[in-house]
Coordinates of C-alpha atoms in Angstrom, one line a residue:
M54 CA 9.8 -47.0 30.1
L55 CA 6.1 -47.3 29.2
R56 CA 5.3 -44.2 31.2
N57 CA 8.0 -42.3 29.4
E58 CA 6.7 -43.4 26.1
V59 CA 3.2 -42.2 27.0
R60 CA 4.6 -38.9 28.2
L61 CA 6.5 -38.5 24.9
T62 CA 3.4 -39.4 22.9
K63 CA 1.4 -36.7 24.8
I64 CA 4.1 -34.0 24.2
I65 CA 4.2 -34.9 20.5
S66 CA 0.4 -34.9 20.3
Y67 CA 0.2 -31.4 21.8
I68 CA 2.7 -30.1 19.3
S69 CA 0.6 -31.6 16.6
A70 CA -2.4 -29.8 18.0
L71 CA -0.5 -26.5 17.9
L72 CA 0.4 -27.1 14.3
M73 CA -3.2 -27.9 13.4
L74 CA -4.2 -24.7 15.1
G75 CA -1.5 -22.9 13.1
I76 CA -2.8 -24.3 9.8
L77 CA -6.4 -23.3 10.7
I78 CA -5.4 -19.7 11.7
A79 CA -3.3 -19.3 8.6
Q80 CA -6.4 -19.9 6.4
F81 CA -8.0 -16.8 8.0
L82 CA -5.1 -14.4 8.0
P83 CA -4.4 -11.9 5.1
F84 CA -2.9 -13.9 2.3
W85 CA -3.6 -12.4 -1.2
S86 CA -3.1 -8.6 -1.4
Y87 CA -2.5 -6.0 -4.1
T88 CA -3.2 -2.9 -2.1
N89 CA 0.2 -1.3 -2.1
E90 CA 0.2 -0.1 -5.7
L91 CA 0.6 3.7 -5.7
L92 CA 0.3 6.5 -8.2
Q93 CA 2.3 9.7 -8.3
N94 CA 2.5 12.8 -10.4
N95 CA 5.9 14.1 -11.3
K96 CA 7.1 17.3 -13.1
Q97 CA 8.2 15.9 -16.4
R98 CA 6.7 18.1 -19.1
S99 CA 8.6 21.0 -20.6
D100 CA 5.9 23.4 -19.4
E101 CA 6.5 22.2 -15.9
K102 CA 3.1 20.6 -15.5
F103 CA 2.6 17.4 -13.6
S104 CA 2.3 14.0 -15.3
L105 CA 1.2 10.6 -14.0
A106 CA 3.8 7.8 -13.2
F107 CA 3.5 4.5 -11.3
S108 CA 5.5 3.7 -8.2
K109 CA 5.8 1.0 -5.5
T110 CA 3.8 -1.6 -7.2
S111 CA 3.3 -5.0 -5.6
N112 CA 3.1 -6.7 -9.0
P113 CA 6.5 -7.2 -10.7
D114 CA 5.0 -7.7 -14.1
S115 CA 2.4 -5.0 -14.8
V116 CA 0.2 -2.3 -13.3
G117 CA -2.5 -0.1 -14.7
V118 CA -5.2 2.4 -13.9
Y119 CA -8.6 3.2 -15.4
S120 CA -10.5 6.4 -15.7
V121 CA -14.0 7.3 -14.7
A122 CA -16.7 6.0 -17.1
V123 CA -17.4 8.1 -20.1
P124 CA -21.0 7.6 -21.5
V125 CA -21.2 6.4 -25.2
K126 CA -23.9 5.0 -27.5
S127 CA -23.6 2.0 -29.8
G128 CA -22.2 3.2 -33.1
D129 CA -20.6 6.3 -31.7
T130 CA -17.2 7.3 -33.1
V131 CA -15.0 7.6 -30.0
K132 CA -11.8 9.6 -30.3
A133 CA -9.1 9.7 -27.6
T134 CA -5.6 11.0 -27.2
V135 CA -3.0 10.3 -24.6
D136 CA 0.4 11.9 -24.2
V137 CA 3.2 9.5 -23.2
K138 CA 6.9 9.5 -22.7
T139 CA 9.4 6.8 -21.7
P140 CA 13.2 6.6 -21.7
K141 CA 13.0 2.8 -21.8
G142 CA 10.3 0.1 -22.3
A143 CA 6.7 0.9 -23.5
C144 CA 3.9 3.1 -22.3
I145 CA 0.5 1.5 -23.1
A146 CA -2.9 3.1 -23.3
G147 CA -6.3 1.8 -24.5
L148 CA -10.0 2.2 -24.6
R149 CA -12.3 -0.5 -23.2
F150 CA -16.0 -0.5 -23.8
Y151 CA -18.6 -1.9 -21.4
A152 CA -22.3 -2.8 -21.5
D153 CA -23.1 -2.0 -17.9
E154 CA -21.6 -0.2 -15.0
V155 CA -20.4 -3.3 -13.2
E156 CA -17.3 -4.2 -11.4
V157 CA -14.4 -3.6 -13.8
N158 CA -11.9 -6.4 -14.3
E159 CA -9.8 -7.7 -17.1
F160 CA -12.4 -9.9 -18.7
N161 CA -15.9 -8.3 -18.7
Y162 CA -15.4 -5.7 -21.4
L163 CA -17.0 -5.8 -24.8
A164 CA -14.1 -4.6 -26.9
E165 CA -10.7 -3.0 -26.6
E166 CA -8.4 -0.9 -28.6
T167 CA -4.8 -0.4 -27.4
A168 CA -1.6 1.3 -28.5
R169 CA 1.9 1.6 -27.1
S170 CA 4.8 3.9 -27.5
T171 CA 8.6 3.6 -26.9
D172 CA 9.3 7.2 -27.7
T173 CA 11.9 8.9 -25.5
K174 CA 10.2 12.3 -26.1
W175 CA 6.6 13.2 -25.5
A176 CA 4.4 11.5 -28.1
T177 CA 0.6 11.3 -28.5
L178 CA -1.3 8.0 -28.9
E179 CA -4.5 8.5 -30.9
F180 CA -7.6 6.4 -31.0
E181 CA -10.6 6.5 -33.3
V182 CA -13.0 3.6 -32.6
V183 CA -16.7 2.9 -33.3
A184 CA -18.4 1.9 -30.1
P185 CA -19.6 -1.8 -30.3
K186 CA -23.2 -2.9 -30.0
N187 CA -24.7 -2.6 -26.5
A188 CA -21.8 -0.4 -25.3
N189 CA -23.0 2.4 -23.0
F190 CA -19.7 3.6 -21.5
V191 CA -16.0 3.5 -22.2
R192 CA -13.0 3.8 -19.8
V193 CA -9.5 4.9 -20.6
W194 CA -6.8 2.5 -19.5
L195 CA -3.1 3.4 -18.9
W196 CA -0.8 0.5 -18.4
S197 CA 2.8 -0.4 -17.8
E198 CA 4.5 -3.8 -18.2
D199 CA 8.1 -3.0 -17.7
G200 CA 8.9 -3.8 -14.1
E201 CA 11.4 -1.4 -12.6
E202 CA 11.2 0.9 -15.6
R203 CA 7.6 1.8 -15.0
S204 CA 8.5 4.6 -12.7
N205 CA 9.9 6.4 -15.7
H206 CA 6.7 6.0 -17.8
Y207 CA 4.7 9.2 -17.9
Y208 CA 1.1 9.9 -19.1
D209 CA -0.7 13.2 -19.5
N210 CA -3.5 15.0 -21.3
V211 CA -6.0 12.2 -21.6
V212 CA -8.9 13.5 -23.7
V213 CA -12.0 11.7 -25.0
T214 CA -14.8 12.8 -27.4
T215 CA -17.7 11.0 -29.0
S216 CA -19.7 11.8 -32.0
S217 CA -23.0 11.9 -30.0
Q218 CA -21.5 14.0 -27.2
P219 CA -18.7 16.2 -28.6
N220 CA -18.2 18.0 -25.3
V221 CA -17.6 14.8 -23.4
A222 CA -13.9 15.7 -23.0
N223 CA -15.0 18.1 -20.3
L224 CA -16.1 15.1 -18.3
L225 CA -12.6 13.9 -18.1
A226 CA -11.3 17.4 -17.6
D227 CA -13.4 17.6 -14.5
Y228 CA -11.8 14.4 -13.3
N229 CA -8.2 15.5 -13.6
Y230 CA -7.6 14.2 -17.1
S231 CA -4.3 16.1 -17.3
F232 CA -3.1 15.0 -13.8
E233 CA -2.6 18.6 -12.6
E234 CA -4.4 18.2 -9.3
T235 CA -2.5 17.8 -6.0
V236 CA -1.8 14.2 -5.1
E237 CA -4.3 13.0 -2.5
G238 CA -3.5 11.1 0.7
G239 CA -1.9 7.7 0.0
N240 CA -0.4 9.0 -3.2
Q241 CA -3.6 8.5 -5.2
I242 CA -4.6 10.6 -8.2
A243 CA -8.1 11.9 -7.8
D244 CA -10.8 9.8 -9.7
W245 CA -8.3 7.5 -11.3
T246 CA -8.5 4.0 -9.9
L247 CA -5.9 1.3 -9.8
A248 CA -6.7 -1.6 -12.0
Q249 CA -6.3 -4.0 -9.1
E250 CA -7.5 -2.7 -5.8
D251 CA -8.5 -5.8 -3.8
P252 CA -8.0 -5.4 -0.1
A253 CA -5.9 -8.0 1.7
V254 CA -8.0 -11.2 1.8
S255 CA -7.5 -14.5 3.5
I256 CA -7.7 -17.9 1.7
A257 CA -10.9 -18.8 3.5
G258 CA -12.4 -15.3 3.1
Y259 CA -11.8 -15.3 -0.7
L260 CA -13.3 -18.7 -1.2
A261 CA -16.3 -17.8 1.0
L262 CA -17.0 -14.5 -0.8
P263 CA -15.3 -14.6 -4.3
E264 CA -17.7 -12.1 -5.7
H265 CA -16.3 -9.4 -3.5
H266 CA -12.8 -9.9 -5.0
G267 CA -13.3 -9.9 -8.7
G268 CA -10.1 -8.0 -9.4
L269 CA -8.1 -10.6 -7.5
A270 CA -9.7 -13.4 -9.6
A271 CA -8.7 -11.4 -12.7
R272 CA -5.1 -11.3 -11.5
M273 CA -5.1 -15.1 -11.0
F274 CA -6.3 -15.9 -14.6
G275 CA -2.7 -15.7 -15.8
Y276 CA -2.0 -18.9 -13.7
V277 CA -5.0 -20.8 -15.2
K278 CA -4.9 -19.9 -18.9
D279 CA -5.5 -23.5 -19.9
E280 CA -8.7 -23.6 -17.9
V281 CA -9.9 -20.3 -19.3
Q282 CA -9.3 -21.5 -22.9
E283 CA -11.4 -24.5 -22.2
L284 CA -14.4 -22.3 -21.6
A285 CA -16.7 -21.5 -24.5
P286 CA -16.4 -17.9 -25.7
T287 CA -19.9 -17.2 -24.4
Q288 CA -18.7 -18.3 -20.9
R289 CA -15.8 -16.0 -20.8
N290 CA -17.7 -13.3 -18.9
A291 CA -17.2 -11.8 -15.5
S292 CA -19.6 -14.1 -13.6
E293 CA -18.3 -17.3 -15.1
L294 CA -14.6 -16.4 -14.7
Q295 CA -15.1 -15.3 -11.1
K296 CA -16.4 -18.8 -10.4
L297 CA -13.5 -20.5 -12.1
V298 CA -10.7 -19.6 -9.7
P299 CA -12.6 -20.5 -6.5
N300 CA -13.6 -23.8 -8.1
L301 CA -9.9 -24.7 -8.6
L302 CA -9.1 -24.0 -5.0
I303 CA -12.1 -25.1 -3.0
T304 CA -11.5 -28.9 -2.9
S305 CA -8.0 -28.8 -1.4
E306 CA -9.0 -26.0 0.9
L307 CA -12.0 -27.8 2.4
L308 CA -10.0 -31.0 2.8
L309 CA -7.3 -29.0 4.6
L310 CA -9.7 -27.2 6.9
L311 CA -11.6 -30.4 7.8
C312 CA -8.5 -32.4 8.5
A313 CA -6.9 -29.7 10.6
A314 CA -10.0 -29.1 12.6
F315 CA -10.8 -32.8 13.1
G316 CA -7.1 -33.5 13.9
L317 CA -7.0 -30.7 16.5
I318 CA -10.1 -32.0 18.3
L319 CA -9.1 -35.7 18.1
V320 CA -5.5 -35.1 19.4
L321 CA -6.8 -33.0 22.3
M322 CA -9.4 -35.5 23.3
K323 CA -7.0 -38.4 23.2
P324 CA -3.5 -36.9 23.7
G325 CA -1.9 -40.2 24.8
K326 CA -2.9 -42.1 21.8
A327 CA -0.3 -42.0 19.1
W328 CA -2.7 -43.2 16.3
T329 CA -4.7 -39.9 16.6
T330 CA -1.9 -38.1 14.8
L331 CA -2.9 -40.0 11.6
V332 CA -5.3 -37.1 10.9
P333 CA -2.7 -34.3 11.5
F334 CA -0.4 -36.3 9.2
A335 CA -3.0 -36.3 6.5
A336 CA -3.6 -32.6 7.0
G337 CA 0.1 -31.9 6.5
V338 CA 0.2 -34.0 3.3
I339 CA -2.9 -32.1 1.9
G340 CA -1.3 -28.8 2.8
V341 CA 2.0 -29.6 1.0
W342 CA 0.0 -30.8 -2.0
Q343 CA -2.0 -27.6 -1.9
Y344 CA 0.9 -25.1 -1.7
L345 CA 3.3 -26.9 -4.0
G346 CA 0.8 -28.2 -6.5
N347 CA -1.2 -25.0 -7.2
G348 CA 0.5 -21.9 -8.4
L349 CA -2.5 -19.8 -7.3
Y350 CA -1.4 -20.3 -3.7
Q351 CA 2.1 -19.2 -4.5
M352 CA 0.8 -15.8 -5.4
G353 CA 0.0 -15.3 -1.7
A354 CA 2.2 -13.5 0.8
N355 CA 4.4 -15.7 2.9
W356 CA 3.0 -18.9 1.4
E357 CA 6.3 -20.6 2.2
I358 CA 5.5 -20.2 5.9
H359 CA 2.2 -22.0 5.4
L360 CA 4.2 -24.7 3.6
V361 CA 6.7 -25.1 6.4
I362 CA 3.9 -25.5 9.0
C363 CA 2.4 -28.3 6.9
I364 CA 5.8 -30.0 6.6
A365 CA 6.3 -29.7 10.4
A366 CA 2.9 -31.3 10.9
I367 CA 4.0 -34.3 8.8
T368 CA 7.3 -34.6 10.6
V369 CA 5.8 -34.4 14.1
A370 CA 3.0 -36.7 13.3
S371 CA 5.4 -39.2 11.8
M372 CA 7.3 -39.3 15.1
N373 CA 4.2 -40.4 16.9
L374 CA 3.2 -42.9 14.2
V375 CA 6.6 -44.5 14.4
N376 CA 6.4 -44.7 18.2
W377 CA 2.9 -46.3 17.8
L378 CA 4.1 -48.9 15.3
L379 CA 7.3 -49.8 17.3
F380 CA 5.8 -49.8 20.8
G381 CA 2.1 -50.0 20.4
T382 CA 1.9 -53.7 21.2
K383 CA 4.1 -53.3 24.4
K384 CA 1.6 -50.8 25.8
K385 CA -1.0 -53.5 25.9

């Protein structure tokens, strides 16, 4: 009987080891990804020209693109026009001013001017804005927030001029401002960039190099609005905000990695000892707390599978712990 108990303990221990290995591997597999947002140009204008529309977005709420940078000077009067059309919902366009040519995300701009249209026929959104202090370039943003309807939102003839450089419209003309160029490979419009373009990144990879994934951090801010509001206005800049999200994740992630690694080693070194599954049990509890208690993890692909592995680790470890409590004294 004792021999059978030891054999059962070893089998359960090896299963725990496999689950610990699964938890560790999962932290290094692609988890957060927003790479499958595509652009397309469709014939929608009465003159049979092409216009920009969005399709196949991975974000159910909103998606946007920004143009190449247009140089400006502080105090310039910046004028812009964008033609839009939508049978339902709203087409959104805007100007965002920046102080430096740094990685663009939702929070590092100096000022913004936006407008929206619900016109079912072609309409023109017009902007006339004075460039704020320290601004040296502006980008045009085109945005949609209407889920399935966004494929019916059309944008065309994006034109920008400034008082110091009246011919700056030619800059955008050179970069396909009217969306008449042929769609490139991957359905991308030339020289217009998706607002979120992070490659697929693992949990561990993002936390190790958060500065490489600023756009992903910007997407996460919707889940941590309270924490953002607690920052002083002077701290709501790109560098501070890019630190915020990793700081909210790092504690549970380090605990999970350490417990899973230590549990794997301990169980393999002493597979016949039921008490060694205390560490895998702790790793499973930390994992469940991590995936259920933090909405940032629930943005990830297949996060439910990660959760199931952690629950399985708790269940399997519990079997060995019960066996240890019930029969541990007999083994002596």
